[in-house]
PDB file of C-alpha atoms in Angstrom:
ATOM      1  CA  UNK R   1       7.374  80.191  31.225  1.00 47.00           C
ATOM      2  CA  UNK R   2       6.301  77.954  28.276  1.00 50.00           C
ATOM      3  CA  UNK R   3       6.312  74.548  28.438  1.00 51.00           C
ATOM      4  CA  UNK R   4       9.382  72.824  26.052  1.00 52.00           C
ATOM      5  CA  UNK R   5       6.939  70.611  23.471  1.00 52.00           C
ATOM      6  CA  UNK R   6       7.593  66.918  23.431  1.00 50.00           C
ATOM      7  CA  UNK R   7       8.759  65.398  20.004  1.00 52.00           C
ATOM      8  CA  UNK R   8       8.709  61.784  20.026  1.00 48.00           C
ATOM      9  CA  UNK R   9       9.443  61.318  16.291  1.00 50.00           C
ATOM     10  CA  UNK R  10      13.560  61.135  16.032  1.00 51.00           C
ATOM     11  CA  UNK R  11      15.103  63.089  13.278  1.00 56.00           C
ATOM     12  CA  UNK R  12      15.983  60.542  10.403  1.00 65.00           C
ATOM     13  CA  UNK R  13      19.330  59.913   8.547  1.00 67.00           C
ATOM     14  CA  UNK R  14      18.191  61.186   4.924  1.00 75.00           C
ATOM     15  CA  UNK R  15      18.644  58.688   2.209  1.00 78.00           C
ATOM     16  CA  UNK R  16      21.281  60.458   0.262  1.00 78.00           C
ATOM     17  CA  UNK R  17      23.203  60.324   3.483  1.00 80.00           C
ATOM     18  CA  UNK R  18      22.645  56.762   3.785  1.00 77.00           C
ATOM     19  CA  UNK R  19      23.635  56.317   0.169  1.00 81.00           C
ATOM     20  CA  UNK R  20      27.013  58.137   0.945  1.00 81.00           C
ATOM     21  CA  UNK R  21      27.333  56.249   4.343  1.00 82.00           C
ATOM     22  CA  UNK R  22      26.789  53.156   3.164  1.00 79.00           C
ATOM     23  CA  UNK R  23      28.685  53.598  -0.148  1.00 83.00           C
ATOM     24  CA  UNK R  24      31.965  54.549   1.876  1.00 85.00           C
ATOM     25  CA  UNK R  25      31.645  50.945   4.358  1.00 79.00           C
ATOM     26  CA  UNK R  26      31.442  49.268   0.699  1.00 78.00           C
ATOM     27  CA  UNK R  27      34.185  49.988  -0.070  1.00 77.00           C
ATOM     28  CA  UNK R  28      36.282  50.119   3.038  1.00 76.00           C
ATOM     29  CA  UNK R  29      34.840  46.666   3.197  1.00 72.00           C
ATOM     30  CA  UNK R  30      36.225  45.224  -0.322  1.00 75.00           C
ATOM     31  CA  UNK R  31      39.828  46.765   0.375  1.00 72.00           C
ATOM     32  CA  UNK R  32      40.347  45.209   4.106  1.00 68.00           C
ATOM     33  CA  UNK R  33      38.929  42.142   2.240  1.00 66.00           C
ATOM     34  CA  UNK R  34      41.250  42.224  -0.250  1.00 66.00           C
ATOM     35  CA  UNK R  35      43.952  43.237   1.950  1.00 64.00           C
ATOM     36  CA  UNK R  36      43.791  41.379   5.005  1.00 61.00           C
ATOM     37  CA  UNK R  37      43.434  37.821   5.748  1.00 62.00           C
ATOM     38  CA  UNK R  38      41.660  38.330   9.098  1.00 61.00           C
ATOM     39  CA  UNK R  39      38.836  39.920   6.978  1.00 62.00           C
ATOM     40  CA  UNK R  40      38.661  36.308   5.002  1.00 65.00           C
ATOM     41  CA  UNK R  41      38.886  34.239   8.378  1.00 71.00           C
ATOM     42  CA  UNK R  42      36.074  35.791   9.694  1.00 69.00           C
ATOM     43  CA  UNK R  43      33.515  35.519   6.585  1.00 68.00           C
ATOM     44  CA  UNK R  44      34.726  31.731   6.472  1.00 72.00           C
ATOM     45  CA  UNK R  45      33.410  31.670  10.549  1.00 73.00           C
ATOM     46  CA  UNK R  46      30.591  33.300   9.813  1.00 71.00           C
ATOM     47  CA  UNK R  47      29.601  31.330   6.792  1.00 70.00           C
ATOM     48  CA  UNK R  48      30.260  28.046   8.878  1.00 77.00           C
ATOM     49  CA  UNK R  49      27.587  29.512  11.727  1.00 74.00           C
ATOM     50  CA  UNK R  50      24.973  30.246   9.452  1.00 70.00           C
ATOM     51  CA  UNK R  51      25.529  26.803   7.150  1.00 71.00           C
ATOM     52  CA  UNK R  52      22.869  25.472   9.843  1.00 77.00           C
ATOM     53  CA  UNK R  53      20.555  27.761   9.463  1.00 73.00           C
ATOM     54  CA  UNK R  54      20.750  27.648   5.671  1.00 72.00           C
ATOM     55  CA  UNK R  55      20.496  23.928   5.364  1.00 74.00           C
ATOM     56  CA  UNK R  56      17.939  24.354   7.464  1.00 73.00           C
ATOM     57  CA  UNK R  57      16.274  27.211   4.964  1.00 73.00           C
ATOM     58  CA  UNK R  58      16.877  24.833   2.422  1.00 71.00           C
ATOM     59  CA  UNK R  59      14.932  21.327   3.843  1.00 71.00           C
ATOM     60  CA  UNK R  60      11.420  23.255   2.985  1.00 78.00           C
ATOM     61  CA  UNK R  61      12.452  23.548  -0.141  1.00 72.00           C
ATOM     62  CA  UNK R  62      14.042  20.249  -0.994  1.00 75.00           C
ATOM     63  CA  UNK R  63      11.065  18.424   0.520  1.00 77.00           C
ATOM     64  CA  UNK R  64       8.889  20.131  -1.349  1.00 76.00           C
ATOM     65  CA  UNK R  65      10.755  19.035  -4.457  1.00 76.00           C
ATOM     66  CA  UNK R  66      11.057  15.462  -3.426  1.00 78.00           C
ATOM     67  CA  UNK R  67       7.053  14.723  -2.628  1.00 77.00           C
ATOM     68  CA  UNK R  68       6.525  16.198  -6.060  1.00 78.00           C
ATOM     69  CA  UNK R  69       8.910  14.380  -7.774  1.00 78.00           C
ATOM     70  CA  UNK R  70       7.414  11.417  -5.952  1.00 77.00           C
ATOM     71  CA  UNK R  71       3.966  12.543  -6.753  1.00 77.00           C
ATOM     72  CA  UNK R  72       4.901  12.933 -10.506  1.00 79.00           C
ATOM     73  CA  UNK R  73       6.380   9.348 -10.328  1.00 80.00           C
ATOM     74  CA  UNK R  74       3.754   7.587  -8.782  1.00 81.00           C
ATOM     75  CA  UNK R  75       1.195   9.184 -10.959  1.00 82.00           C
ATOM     76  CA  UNK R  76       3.080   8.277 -13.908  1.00 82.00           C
ATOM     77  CA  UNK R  77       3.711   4.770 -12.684  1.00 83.00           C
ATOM     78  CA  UNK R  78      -0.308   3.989 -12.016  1.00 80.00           C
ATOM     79  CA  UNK R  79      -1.188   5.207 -15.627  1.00 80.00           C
ATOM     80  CA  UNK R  80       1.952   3.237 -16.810  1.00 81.00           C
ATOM     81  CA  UNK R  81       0.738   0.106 -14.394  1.00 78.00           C
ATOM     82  CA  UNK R  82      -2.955   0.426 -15.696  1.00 72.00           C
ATOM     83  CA  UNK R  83      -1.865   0.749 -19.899  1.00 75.00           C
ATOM     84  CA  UNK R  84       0.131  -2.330 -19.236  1.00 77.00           C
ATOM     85  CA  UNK R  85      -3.045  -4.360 -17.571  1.00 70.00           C
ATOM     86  CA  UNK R  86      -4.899  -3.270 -20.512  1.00 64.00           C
ATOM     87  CA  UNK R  87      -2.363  -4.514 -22.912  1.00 69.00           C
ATOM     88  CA  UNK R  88      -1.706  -7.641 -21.096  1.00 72.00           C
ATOM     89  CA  UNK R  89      -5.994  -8.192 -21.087  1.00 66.00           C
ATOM     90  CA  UNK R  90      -5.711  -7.894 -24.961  1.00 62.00           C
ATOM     91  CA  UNK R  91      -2.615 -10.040 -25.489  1.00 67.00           C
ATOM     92  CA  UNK R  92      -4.557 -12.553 -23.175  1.00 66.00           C
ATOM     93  CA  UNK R  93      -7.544 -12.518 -25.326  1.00 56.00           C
ATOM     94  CA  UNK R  94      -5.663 -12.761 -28.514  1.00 59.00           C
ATOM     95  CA  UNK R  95      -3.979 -15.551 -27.471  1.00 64.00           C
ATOM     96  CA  UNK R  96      -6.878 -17.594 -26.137  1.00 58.00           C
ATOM     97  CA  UNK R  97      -8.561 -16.962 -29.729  1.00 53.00           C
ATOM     98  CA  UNK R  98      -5.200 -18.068 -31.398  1.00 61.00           C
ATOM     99  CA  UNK R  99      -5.266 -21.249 -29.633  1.00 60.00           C
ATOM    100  CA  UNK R 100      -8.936 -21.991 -30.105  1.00 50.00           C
ATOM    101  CA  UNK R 101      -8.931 -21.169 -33.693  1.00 56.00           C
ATOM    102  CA  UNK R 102      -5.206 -23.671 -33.512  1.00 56.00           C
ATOM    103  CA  UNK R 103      -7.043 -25.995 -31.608  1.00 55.00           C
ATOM    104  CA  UNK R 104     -10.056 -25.845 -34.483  1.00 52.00           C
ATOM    105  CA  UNK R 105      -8.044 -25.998 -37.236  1.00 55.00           C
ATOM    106  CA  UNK R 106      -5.879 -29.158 -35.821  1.00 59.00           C
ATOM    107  CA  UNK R 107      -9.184 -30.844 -35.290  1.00 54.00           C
ATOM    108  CA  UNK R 108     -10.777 -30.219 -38.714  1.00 56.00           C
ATOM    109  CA  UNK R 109      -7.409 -31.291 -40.367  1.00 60.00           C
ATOM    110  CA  UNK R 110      -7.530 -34.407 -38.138  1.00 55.00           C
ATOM    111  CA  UNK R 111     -10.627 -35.643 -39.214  1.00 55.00           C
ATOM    112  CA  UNK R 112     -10.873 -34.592 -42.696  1.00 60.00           C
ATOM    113  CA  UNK R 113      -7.420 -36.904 -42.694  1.00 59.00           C
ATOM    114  CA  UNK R 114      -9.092 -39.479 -41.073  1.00 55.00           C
ATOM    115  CA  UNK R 115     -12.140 -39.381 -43.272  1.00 52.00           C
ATOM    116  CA  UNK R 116      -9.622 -39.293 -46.435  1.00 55.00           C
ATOM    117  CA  UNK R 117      -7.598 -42.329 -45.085  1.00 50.00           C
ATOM    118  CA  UNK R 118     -10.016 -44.497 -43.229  1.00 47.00           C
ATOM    119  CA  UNK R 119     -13.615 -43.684 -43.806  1.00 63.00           C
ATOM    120  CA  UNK R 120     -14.087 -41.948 -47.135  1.00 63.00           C
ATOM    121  CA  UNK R 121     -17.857 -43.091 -46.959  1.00 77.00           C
ATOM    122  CA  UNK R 122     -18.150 -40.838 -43.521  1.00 82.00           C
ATOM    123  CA  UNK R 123     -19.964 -37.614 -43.740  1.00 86.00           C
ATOM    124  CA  UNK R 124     -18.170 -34.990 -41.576  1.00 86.00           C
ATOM    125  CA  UNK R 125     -20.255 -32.614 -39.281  1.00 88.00           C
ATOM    126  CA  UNK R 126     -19.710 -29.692 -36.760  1.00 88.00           C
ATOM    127  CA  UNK R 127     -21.898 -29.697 -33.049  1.00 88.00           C
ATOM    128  CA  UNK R 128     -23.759 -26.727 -33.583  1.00 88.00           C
ATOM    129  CA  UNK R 129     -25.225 -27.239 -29.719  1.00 84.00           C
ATOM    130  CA  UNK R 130     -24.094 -29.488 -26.808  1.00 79.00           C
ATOM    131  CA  UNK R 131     -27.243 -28.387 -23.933  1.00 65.00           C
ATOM    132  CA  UNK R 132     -26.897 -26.656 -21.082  1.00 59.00           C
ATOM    133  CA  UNK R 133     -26.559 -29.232 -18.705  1.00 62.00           C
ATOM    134  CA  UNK R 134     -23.732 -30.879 -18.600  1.00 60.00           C
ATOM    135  CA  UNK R 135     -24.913 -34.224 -17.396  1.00 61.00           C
ATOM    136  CA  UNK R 136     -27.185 -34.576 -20.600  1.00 71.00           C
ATOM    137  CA  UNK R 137     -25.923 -37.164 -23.134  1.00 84.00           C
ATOM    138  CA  UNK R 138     -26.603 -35.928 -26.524  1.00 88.00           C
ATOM    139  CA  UNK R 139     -25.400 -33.428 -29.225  1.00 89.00           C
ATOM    140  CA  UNK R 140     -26.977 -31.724 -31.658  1.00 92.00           C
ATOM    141  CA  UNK R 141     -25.158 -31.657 -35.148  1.00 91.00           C
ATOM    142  CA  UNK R 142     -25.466 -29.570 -38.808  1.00 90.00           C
ATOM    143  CA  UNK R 143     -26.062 -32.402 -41.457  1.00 91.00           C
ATOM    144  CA  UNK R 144     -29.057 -34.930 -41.333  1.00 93.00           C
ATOM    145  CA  UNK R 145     -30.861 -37.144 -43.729  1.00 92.00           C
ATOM    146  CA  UNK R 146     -29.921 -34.708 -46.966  1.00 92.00           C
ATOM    147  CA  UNK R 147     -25.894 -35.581 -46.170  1.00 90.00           C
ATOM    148  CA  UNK R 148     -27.062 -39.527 -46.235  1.00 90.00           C
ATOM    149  CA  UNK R 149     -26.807 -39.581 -42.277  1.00 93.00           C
ATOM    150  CA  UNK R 150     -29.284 -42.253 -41.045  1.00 92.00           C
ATOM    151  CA  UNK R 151     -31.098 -43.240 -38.173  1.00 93.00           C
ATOM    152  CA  UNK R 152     -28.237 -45.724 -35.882  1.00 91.00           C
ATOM    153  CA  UNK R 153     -25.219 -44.641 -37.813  1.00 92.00           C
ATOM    154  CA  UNK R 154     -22.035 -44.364 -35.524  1.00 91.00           C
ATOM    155  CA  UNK R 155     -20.623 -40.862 -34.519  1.00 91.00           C
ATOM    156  CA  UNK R 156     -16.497 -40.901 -33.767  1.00 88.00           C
ATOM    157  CA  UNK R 157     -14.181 -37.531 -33.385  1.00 85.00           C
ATOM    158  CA  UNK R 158     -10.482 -38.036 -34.102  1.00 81.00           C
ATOM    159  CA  UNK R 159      -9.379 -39.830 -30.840  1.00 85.00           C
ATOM    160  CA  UNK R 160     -12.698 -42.327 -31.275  1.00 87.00           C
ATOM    161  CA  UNK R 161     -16.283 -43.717 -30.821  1.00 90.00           C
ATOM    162  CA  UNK R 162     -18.037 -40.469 -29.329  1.00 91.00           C
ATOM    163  CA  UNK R 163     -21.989 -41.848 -30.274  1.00 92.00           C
ATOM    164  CA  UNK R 164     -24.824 -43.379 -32.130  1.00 93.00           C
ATOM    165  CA  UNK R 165     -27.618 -40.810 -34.318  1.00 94.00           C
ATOM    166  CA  UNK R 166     -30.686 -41.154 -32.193  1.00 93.00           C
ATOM    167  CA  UNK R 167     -33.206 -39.056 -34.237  1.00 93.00           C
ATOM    168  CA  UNK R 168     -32.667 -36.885 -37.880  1.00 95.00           C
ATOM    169  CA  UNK R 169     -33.675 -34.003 -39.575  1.00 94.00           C
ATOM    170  CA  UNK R 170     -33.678 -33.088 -43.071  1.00 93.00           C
ATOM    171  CA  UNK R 171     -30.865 -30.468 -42.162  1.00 92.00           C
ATOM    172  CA  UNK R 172     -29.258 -31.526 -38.494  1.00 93.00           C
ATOM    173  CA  UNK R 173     -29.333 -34.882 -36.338  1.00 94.00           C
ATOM    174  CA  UNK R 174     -29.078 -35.600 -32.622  1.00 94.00           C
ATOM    175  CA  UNK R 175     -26.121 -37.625 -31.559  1.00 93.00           C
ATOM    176  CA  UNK R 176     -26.732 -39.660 -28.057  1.00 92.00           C
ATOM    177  CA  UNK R 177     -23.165 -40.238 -26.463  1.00 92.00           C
ATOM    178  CA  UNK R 178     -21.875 -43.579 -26.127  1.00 92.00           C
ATOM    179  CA  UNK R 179     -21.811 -42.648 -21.625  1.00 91.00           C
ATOM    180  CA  UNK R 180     -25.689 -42.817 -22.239  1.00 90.00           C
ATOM    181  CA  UNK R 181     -27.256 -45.667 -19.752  1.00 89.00           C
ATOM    182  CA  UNK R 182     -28.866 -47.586 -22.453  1.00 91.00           C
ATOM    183  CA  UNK R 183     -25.482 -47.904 -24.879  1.00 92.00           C
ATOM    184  CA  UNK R 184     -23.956 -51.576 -25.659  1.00 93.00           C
ATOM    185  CA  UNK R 185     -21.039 -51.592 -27.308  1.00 93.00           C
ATOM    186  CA  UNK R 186     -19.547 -54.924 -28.808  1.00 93.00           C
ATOM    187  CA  UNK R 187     -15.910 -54.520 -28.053  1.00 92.00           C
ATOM    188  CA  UNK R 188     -12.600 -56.183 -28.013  1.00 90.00           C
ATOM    189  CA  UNK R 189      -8.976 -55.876 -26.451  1.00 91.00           C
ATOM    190  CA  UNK R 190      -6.921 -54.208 -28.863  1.00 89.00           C
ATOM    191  CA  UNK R 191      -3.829 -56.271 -27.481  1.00 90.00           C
ATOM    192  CA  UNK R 192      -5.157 -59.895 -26.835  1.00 88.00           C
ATOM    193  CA  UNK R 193      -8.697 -59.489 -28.869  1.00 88.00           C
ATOM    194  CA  UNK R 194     -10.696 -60.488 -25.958  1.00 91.00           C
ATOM    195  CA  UNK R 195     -14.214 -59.706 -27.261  1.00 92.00           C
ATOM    196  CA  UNK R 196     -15.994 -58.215 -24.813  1.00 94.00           C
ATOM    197  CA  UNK R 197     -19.143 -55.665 -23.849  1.00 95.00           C
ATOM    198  CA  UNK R 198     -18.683 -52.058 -22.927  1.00 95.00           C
ATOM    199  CA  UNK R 199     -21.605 -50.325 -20.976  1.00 95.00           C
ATOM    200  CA  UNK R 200     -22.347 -46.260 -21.440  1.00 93.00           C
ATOM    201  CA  UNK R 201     -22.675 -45.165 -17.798  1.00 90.00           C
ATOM    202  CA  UNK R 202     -23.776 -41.329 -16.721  1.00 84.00           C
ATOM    203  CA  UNK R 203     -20.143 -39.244 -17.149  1.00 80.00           C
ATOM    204  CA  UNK R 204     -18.927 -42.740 -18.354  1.00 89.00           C
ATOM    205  CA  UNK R 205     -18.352 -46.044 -19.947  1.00 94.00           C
ATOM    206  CA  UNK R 206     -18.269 -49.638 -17.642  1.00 93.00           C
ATOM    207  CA  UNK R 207     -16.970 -52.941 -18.312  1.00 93.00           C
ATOM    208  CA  UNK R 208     -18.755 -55.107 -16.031  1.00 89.00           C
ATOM    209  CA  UNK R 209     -18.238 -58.750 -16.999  1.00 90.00           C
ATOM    210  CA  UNK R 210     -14.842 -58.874 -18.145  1.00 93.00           C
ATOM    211  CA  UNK R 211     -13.696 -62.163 -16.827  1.00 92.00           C
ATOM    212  CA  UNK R 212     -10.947 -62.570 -14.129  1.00 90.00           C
ATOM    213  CA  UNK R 213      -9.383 -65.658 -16.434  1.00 90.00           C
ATOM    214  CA  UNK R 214      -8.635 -63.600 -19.540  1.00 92.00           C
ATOM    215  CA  UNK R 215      -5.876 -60.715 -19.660  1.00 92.00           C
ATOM    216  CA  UNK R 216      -6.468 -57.136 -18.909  1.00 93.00           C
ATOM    217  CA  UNK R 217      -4.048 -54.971 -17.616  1.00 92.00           C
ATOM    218  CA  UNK R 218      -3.797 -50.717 -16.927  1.00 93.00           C
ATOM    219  CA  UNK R 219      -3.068 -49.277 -20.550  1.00 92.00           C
ATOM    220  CA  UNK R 220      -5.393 -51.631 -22.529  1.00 93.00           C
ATOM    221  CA  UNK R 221      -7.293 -50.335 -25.077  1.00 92.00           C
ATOM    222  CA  UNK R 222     -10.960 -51.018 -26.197  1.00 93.00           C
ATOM    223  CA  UNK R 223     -12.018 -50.989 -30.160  1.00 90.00           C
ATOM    224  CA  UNK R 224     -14.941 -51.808 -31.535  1.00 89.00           C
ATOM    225  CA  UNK R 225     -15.058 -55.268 -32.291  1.00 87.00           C
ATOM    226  CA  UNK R 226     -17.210 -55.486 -35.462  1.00 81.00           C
ATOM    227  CA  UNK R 227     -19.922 -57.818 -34.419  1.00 83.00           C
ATOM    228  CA  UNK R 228     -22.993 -56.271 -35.282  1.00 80.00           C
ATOM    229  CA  UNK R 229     -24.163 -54.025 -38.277  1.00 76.00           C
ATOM    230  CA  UNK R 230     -23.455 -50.561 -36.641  1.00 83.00           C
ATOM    231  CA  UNK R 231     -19.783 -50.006 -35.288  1.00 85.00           C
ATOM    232  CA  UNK R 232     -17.417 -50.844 -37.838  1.00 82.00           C
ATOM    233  CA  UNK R 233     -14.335 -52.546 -36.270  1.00 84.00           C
ATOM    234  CA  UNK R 234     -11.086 -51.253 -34.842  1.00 85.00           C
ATOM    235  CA  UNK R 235     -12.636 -47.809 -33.591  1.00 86.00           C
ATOM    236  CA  UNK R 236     -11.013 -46.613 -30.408  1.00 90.00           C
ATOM    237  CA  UNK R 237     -13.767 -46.643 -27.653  1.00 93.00           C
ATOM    238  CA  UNK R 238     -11.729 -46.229 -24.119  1.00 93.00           C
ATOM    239  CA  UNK R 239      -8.789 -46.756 -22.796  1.00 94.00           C
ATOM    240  CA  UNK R 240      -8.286 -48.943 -19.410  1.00 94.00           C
ATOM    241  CA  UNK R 241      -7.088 -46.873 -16.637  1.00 94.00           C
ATOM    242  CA  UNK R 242      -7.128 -49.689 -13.195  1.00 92.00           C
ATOM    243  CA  UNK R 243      -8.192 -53.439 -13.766  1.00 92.00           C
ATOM    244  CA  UNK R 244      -7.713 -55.628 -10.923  1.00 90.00           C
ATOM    245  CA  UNK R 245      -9.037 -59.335 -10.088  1.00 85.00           C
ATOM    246  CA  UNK R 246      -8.778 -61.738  -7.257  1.00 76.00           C
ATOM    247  CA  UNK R 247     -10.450 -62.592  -3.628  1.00 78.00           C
ATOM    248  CA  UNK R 248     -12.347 -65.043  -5.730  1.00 79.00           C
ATOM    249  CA  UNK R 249     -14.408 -62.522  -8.048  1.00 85.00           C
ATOM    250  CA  UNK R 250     -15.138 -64.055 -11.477  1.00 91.00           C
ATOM    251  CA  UNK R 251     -14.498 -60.535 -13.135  1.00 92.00           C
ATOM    252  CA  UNK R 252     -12.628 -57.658 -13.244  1.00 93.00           C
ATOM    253  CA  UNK R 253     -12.982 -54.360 -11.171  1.00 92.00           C
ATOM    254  CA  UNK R 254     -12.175 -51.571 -13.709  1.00 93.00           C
ATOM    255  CA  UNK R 255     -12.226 -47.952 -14.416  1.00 94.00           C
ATOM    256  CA  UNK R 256     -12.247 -46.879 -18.352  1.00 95.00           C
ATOM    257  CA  UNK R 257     -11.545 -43.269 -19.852  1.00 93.00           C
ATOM    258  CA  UNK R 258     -13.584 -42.535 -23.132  1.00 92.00           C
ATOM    259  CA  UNK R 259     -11.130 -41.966 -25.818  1.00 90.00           C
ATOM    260  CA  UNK R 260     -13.428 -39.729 -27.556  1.00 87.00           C
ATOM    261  CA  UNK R 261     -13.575 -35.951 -26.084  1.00 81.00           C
ATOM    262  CA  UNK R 262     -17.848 -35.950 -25.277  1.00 76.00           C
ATOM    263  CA  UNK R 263     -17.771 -32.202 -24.492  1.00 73.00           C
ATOM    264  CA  UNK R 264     -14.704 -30.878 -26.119  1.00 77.00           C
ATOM    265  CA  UNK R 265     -15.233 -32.326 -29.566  1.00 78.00           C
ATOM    266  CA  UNK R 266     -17.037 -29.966 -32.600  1.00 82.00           C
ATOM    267  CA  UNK R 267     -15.907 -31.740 -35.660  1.00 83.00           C
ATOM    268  CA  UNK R 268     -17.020 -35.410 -35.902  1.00 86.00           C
ATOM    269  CA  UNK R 269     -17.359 -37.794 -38.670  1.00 87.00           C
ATOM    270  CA  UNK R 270     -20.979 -39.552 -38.930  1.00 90.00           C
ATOM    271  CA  UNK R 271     -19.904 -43.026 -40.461  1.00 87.00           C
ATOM    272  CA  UNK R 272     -22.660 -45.273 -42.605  1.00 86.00           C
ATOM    273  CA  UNK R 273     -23.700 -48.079 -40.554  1.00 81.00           C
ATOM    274  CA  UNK R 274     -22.072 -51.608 -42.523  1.00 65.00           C
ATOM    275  CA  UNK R 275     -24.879 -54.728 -43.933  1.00 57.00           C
ATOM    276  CA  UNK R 276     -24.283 -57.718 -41.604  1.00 49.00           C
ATOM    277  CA  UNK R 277     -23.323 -61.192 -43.684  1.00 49.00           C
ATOM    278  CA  UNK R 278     -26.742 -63.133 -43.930  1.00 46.00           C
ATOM    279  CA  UNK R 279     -26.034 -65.605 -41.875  1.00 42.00           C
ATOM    280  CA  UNK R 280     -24.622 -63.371 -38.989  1.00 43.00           C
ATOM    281  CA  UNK R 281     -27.856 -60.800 -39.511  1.00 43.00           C
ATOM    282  CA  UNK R 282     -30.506 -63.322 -37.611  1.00 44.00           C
ATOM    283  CA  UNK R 283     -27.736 -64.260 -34.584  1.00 42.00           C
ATOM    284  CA  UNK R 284     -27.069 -61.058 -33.064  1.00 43.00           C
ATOM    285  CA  UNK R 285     -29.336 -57.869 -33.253  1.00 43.00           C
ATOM    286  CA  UNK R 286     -27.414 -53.891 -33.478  1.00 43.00           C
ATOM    287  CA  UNK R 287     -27.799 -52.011 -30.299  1.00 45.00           C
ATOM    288  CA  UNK R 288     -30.074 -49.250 -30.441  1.00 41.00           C
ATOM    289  CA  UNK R 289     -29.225 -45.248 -28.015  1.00 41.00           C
TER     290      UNK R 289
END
């Protein structure tokens, strides 16, 4: 007696049969949809069960959407962030030039007025070089003996006495700031007319014997006072900033600020030194840088 084979492949439903079957639950599904309510009730249950799992289809997505938006933004917002550094760097430096050429221009108009009003015999000059240490006192400037300038003559800027010419050249002249050790200046006090002496110190000016008995007070300003052949009188040297006397000292303790700007200045007006009266010429020499 044979043996009955075994099969273990089952006998599939054909497709057109599955076409037919599934064609017929179609459409026995739309009619008891459309028909009965109990049909509706249950899609809205099973929709409600599977809202879960859909939302939770739907997070991948969504956060994938989000952290590119954000990547898009934050991109966009770091080349927005670096154009507007690089426009705020050229605004800066356009501004800075405005105001130094505005700064220029008010000082050239400044002392081309004051060489028109006051000192039409002045010879105006630009500092071409100021050193590179700060501490040294003397400037370099672009006219010398062919503009007139002299050996001696004073040097003011548009706020006041800034030097004396200390050496010339056919085409440029050294200036030697009135803060240089060696300077004496024959001064007065603009309000009472005190005359007094101011001494160039290094970074400053000094007024060492000023005595206790006259008037000086915070405010006070010192201008040339005309006694001697070089500093013509009334010219703004420093302004008083503490002056105080007593315990028994026979001058004042003070502390002066230059009125002239030593290291900020670049125009400057080089001003003829004046011919004493003979009989004032043998009684009091001009003090040399």
């Amino acid at each position: 007696m044979a043996e009955q084979s075994l099969n273990f492949v089952h006998q599939r439903i054909r497709p057109r049969s599955k076409l037919v079957l599934f064609s017929i639950l179609a459409v026995v599904l739309m009619l008891l949809d459309n028909r009965y309510a109990a049909v509706q009730q249950a899609k809205s249950q099973v929709a409600t069960a599977l809202y879960p799992l859909q939302w939770l289809a739907h997070k991948p997505v969504a956060l994938f959407r989000q952290v590119s938006a954000y990547s898009q933004n934050q991109q966009a917002l770091v080349a927005e962030n670096a154009q507007l550094r690089d426009q705020q760097a050229r605004l800066q430096l356009q501004l800075q030039q405005q105001a130094a050429q505005l700064q220029a221009l008010d000082s050239v108009a400044a002392v081309t007025r004051l060489q028109a009003d006051a000192l039409p015999q002045a010879v105006s000059a630009q500092v071409i070089s100021t050193g590179k240490n700060p501490l040294v006192d003397h400037l370099i400037i672009d006219q010398g003996s062919r503009a007139g300038i002299r050996l001696g003559d004073p040097v003011a800027d548009e706020h006041g006495l800034l030097g004396q010419i200390s050496a010339v050249q056919p085409l440029s002249a050294e200036v030697t700031l009135i803060t240089n050790g060696q300077t004496v200046i024959p001064a007065m006090v603009a309000r009472t007319g005190v005359r007094t002496l101011v001494y160039g110190k290094v970074g400053g000016l000094d007024l060492r014997y000023f005595p206790a008995a006259a008037s000086l007070q915070a405010g006070d300003i010192l201008v040339t006072s005309g006694m001697d052949s070089v500093y013509p009188a009334g010219i703004p040297i420093a302004t008083v900033l503490q002056a105080e006397a007593g315990n028994g000292a026979p001058y004042y303790r003070t502390q002066l600020q230059p009125a002239a700007g030593h290291r900020s200045a670049r125009f400057l007006l080089v001003i003829p030194q004046q011919a004493l009266p003979a009989a004032a010429a043998g009684s009091e020499p001009a003090p040399t840088p």
